[in-house]
Coordinates of N, CA and C in Angstrom, one line a residue:
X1 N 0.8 -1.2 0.0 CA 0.0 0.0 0.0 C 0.9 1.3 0.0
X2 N 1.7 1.1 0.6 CA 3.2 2.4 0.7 C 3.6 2.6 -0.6
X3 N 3.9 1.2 -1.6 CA 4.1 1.9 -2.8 C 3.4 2.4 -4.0
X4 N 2.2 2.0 -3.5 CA 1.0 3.0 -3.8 C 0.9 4.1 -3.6
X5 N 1.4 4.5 -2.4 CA 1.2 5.8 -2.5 C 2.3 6.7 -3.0
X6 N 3.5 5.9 -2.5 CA 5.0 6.6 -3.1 C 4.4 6.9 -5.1
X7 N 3.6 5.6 -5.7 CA 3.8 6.3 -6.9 C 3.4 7.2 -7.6
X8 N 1.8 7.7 -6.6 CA 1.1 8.6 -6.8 C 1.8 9.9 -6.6
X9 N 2.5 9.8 -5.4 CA 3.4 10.8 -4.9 C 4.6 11.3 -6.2
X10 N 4.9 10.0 -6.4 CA 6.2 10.7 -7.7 C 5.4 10.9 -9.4
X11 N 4.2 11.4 -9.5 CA 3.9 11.3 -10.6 C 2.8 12.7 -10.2
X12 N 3.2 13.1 -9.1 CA 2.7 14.5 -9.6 C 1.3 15.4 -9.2
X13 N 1.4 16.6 -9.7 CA -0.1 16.5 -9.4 C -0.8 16.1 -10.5
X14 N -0.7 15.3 -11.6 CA -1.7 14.9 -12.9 C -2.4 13.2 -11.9
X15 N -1.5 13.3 -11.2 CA -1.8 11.2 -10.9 C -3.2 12.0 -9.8
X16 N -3.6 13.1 -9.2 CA -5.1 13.3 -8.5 C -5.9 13.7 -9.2
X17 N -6.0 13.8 -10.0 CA -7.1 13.9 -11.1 C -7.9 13.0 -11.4
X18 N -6.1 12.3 -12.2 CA -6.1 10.4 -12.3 C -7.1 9.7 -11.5
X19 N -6.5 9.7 -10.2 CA -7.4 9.2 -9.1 C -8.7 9.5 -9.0
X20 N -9.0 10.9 -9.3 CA -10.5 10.6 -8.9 C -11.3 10.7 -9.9
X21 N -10.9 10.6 -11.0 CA -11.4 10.1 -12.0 C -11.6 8.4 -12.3
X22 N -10.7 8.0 -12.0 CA -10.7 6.3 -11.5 C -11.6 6.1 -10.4
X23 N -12.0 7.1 -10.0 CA -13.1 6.5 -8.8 C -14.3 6.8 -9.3
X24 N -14.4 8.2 -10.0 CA -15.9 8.1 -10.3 C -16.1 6.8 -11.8
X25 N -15.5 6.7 -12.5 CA -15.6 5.3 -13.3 C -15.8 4.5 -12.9
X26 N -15.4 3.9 -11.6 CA -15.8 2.3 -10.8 C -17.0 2.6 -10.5
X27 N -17.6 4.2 -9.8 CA -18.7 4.4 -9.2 C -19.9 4.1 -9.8
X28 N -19.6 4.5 -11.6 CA -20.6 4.1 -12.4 C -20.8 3.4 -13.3
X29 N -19.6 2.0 -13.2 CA -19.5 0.6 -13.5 C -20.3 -0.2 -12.1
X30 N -20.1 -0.1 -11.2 CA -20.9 -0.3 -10.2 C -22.4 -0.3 -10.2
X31 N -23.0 1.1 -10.4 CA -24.1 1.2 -10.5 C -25.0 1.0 -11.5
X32 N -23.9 0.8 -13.2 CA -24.7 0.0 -14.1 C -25.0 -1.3 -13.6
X33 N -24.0 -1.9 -13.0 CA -24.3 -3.4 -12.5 C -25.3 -3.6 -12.0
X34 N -25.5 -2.6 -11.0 CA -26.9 -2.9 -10.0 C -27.8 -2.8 -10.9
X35 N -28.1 -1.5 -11.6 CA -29.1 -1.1 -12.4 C -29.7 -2.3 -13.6
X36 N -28.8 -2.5 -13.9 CA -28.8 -3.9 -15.2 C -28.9 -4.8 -15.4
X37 N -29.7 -5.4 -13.6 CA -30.0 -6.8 -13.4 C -30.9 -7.2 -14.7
X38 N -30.8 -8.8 -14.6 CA -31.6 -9.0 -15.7 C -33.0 -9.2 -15.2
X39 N -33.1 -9.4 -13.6 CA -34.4 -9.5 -12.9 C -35.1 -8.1 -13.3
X40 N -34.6 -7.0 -13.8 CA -35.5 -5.6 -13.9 C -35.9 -5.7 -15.4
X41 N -35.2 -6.5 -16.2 CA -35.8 -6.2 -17.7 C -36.3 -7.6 -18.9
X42 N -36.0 -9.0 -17.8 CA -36.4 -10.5 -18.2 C -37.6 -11.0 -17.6
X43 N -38.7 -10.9 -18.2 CA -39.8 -11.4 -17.1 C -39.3 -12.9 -16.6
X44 N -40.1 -13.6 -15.1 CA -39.4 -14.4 -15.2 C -40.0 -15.5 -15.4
X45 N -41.6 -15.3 -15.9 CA -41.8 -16.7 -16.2 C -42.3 -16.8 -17.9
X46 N -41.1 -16.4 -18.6 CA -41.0 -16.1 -20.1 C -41.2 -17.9 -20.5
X47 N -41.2 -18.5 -20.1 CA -40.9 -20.3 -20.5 C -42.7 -20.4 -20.6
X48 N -43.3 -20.0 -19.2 CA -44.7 -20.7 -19.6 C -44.9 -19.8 -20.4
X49 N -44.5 -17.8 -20.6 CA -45.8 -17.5 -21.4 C -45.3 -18.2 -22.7
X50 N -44.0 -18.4 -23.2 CA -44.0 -19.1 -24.4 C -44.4 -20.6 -24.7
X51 N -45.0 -21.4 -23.5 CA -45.7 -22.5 -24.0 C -46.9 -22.0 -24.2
X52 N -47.7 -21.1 -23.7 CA -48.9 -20.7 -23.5 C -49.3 -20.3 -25.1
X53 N -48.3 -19.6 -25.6 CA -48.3 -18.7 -26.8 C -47.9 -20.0 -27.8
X54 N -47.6 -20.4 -27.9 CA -47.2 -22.0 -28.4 C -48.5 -23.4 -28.4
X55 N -48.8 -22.8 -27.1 CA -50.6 -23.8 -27.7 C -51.8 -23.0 -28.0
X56 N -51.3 -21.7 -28.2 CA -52.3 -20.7 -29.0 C -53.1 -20.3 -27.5
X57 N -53.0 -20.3 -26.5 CA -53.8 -19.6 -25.4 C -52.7 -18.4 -25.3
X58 N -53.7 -17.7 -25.9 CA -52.6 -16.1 -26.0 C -53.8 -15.0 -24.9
X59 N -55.0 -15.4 -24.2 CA -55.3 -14.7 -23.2 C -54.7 -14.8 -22.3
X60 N -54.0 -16.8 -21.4 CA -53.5 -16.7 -20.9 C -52.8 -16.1 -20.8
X61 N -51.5 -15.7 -21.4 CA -50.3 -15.6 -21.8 C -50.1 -13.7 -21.6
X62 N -51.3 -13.0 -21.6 CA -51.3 -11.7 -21.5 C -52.1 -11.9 -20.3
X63 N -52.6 -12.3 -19.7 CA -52.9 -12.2 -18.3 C -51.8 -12.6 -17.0
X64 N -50.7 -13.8 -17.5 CA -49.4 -13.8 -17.1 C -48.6 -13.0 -17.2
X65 N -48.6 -12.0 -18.2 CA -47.5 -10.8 -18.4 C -48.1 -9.7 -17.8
X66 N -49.2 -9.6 -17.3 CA -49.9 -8.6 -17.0 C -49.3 -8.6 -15.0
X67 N -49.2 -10.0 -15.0 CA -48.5 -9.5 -13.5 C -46.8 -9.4 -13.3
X68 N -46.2 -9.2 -14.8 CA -44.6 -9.0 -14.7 C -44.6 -7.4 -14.7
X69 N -44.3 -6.9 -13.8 CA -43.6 -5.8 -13.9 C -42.4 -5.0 -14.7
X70 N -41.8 -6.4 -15.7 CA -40.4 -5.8 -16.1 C -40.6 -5.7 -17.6
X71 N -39.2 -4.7 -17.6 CA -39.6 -3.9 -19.3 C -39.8 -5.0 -20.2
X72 N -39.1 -5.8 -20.1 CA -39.4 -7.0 -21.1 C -40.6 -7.6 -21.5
X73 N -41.2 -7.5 -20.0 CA -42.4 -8.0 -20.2 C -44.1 -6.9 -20.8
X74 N -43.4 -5.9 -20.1 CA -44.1 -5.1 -21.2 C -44.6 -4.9 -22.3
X75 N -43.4 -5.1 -22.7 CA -42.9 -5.3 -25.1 C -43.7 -6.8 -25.0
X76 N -43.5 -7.9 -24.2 CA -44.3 -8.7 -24.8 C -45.7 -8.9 -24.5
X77 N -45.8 -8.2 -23.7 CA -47.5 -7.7 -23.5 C -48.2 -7.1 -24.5
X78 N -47.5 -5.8 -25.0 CA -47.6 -5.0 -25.9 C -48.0 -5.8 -27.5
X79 N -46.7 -6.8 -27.4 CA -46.9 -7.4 -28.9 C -48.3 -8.1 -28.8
X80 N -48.5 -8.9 -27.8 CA -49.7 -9.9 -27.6 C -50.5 -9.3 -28.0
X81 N -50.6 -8.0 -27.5 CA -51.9 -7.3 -27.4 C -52.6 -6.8 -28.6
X82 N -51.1 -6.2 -29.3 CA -51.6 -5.5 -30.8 C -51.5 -6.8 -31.9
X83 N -51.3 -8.1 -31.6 CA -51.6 -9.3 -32.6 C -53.0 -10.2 -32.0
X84 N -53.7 -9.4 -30.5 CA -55.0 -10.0 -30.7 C -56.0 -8.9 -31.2
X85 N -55.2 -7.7 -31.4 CA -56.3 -6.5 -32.1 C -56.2 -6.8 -34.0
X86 N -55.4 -7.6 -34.0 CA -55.1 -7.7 -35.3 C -54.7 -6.7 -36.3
X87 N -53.3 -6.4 -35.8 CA -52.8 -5.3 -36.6 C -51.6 -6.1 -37.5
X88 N -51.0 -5.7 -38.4 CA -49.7 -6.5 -39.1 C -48.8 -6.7 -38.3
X89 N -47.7 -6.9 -39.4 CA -46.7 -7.4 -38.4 C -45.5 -6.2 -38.5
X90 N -46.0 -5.7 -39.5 CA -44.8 -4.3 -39.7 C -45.7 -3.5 -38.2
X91 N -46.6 -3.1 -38.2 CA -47.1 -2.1 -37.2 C -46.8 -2.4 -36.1
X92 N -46.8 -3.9 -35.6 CA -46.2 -4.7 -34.3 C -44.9 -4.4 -34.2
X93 N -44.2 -4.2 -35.4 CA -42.5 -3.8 -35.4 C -42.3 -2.5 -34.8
X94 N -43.3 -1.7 -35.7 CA -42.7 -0.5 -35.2 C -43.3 -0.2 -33.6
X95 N -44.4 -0.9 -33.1 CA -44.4 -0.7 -31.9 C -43.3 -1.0 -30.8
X96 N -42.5 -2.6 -31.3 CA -41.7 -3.2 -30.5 C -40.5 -2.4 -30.5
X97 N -40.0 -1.5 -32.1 CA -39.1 -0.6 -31.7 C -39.0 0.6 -30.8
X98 N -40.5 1.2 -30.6 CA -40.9 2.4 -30.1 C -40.5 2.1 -28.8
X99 N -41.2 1.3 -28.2 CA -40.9 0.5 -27.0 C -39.0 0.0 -26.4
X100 N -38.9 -0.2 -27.1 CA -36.9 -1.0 -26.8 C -36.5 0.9 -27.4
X101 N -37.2 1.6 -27.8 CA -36.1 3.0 -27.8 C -36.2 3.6 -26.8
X102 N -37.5 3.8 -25.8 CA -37.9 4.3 -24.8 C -36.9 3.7 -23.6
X103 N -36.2 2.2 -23.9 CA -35.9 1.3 -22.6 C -34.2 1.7 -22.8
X104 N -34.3 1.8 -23.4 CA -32.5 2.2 -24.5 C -31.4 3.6 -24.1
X105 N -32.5 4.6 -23.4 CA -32.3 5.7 -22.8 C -31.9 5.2 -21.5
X106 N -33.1 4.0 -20.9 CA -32.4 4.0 -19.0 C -31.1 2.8 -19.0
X107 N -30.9 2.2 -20.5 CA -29.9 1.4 -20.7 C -28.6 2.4 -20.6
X108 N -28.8 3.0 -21.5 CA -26.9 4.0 -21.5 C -27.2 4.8 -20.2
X109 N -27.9 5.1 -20.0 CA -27.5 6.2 -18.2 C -26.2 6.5 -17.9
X110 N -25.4 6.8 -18.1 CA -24.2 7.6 -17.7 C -22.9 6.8 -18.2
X111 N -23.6 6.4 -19.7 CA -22.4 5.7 -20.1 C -21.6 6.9 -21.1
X112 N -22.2 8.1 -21.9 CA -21.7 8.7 -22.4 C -20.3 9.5 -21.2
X113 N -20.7 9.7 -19.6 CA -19.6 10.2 -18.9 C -18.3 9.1 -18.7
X114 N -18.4 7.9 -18.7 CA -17.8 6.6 -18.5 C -17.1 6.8 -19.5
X115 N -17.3 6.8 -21.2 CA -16.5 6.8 -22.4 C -16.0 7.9 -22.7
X116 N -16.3 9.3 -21.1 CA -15.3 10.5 -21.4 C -14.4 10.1 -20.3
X117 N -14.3 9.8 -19.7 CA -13.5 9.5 -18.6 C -12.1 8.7 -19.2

């Protein structure tokens, strides 16, 4: 730990900058981590709704997504919903994009400061 600090010491005042700039980067590699569980944006019982949707009980299947909370499950709520209103499949696209662009903003959160750092 001593020559840790000896090297910081012989490198100046540019190596405290260094430093706490190295600290706010771990700070917000860290808190992507937390943020980016896959529990926040994977529903978790994706297996039954896709058996459900797979033997054509697609009410079930939106009444099970209806109690997922997470983004994912959303978009696939979303899709169910606008393929039992009977819309195409381009229109369902551009829904599913509208959707994953909205999610894509709380995805980068402070990654543009991270790739200035």
């Amino acid at each position: 730990m001593e020559g840790l600090f000896n090297l910081v010491e012989k490198g100046g005042f540019a190596m405290y900058p260094l430093l706490i700039l190295s600290l706010i980067s771990w700070a917000i590699i860290v808190e992507r981590a937390i943020n980016l569980r896959r529990s926040l944006y994977f529903t978790k019982n994706f297996d039954q709704v896709k058996s459900l949707v797979a033997g054509k009980d697609i009410d079930g299947a939106v009444k099970l997504l209806n109690l997922s909370h997470t983004e994912g499950g959303k978009i696939l709520l979303k899709v169910l919903e606008s393929y039992t209103k009977g819309q195409t499949k381009d229109e369902i696209l551009k829904e599913v994009d509208f959707e994953l662009s909205l999610i894509l903003s709380k995805l980068e959160k402070n990654l543009p400061i991270l790739s200035t750092i």
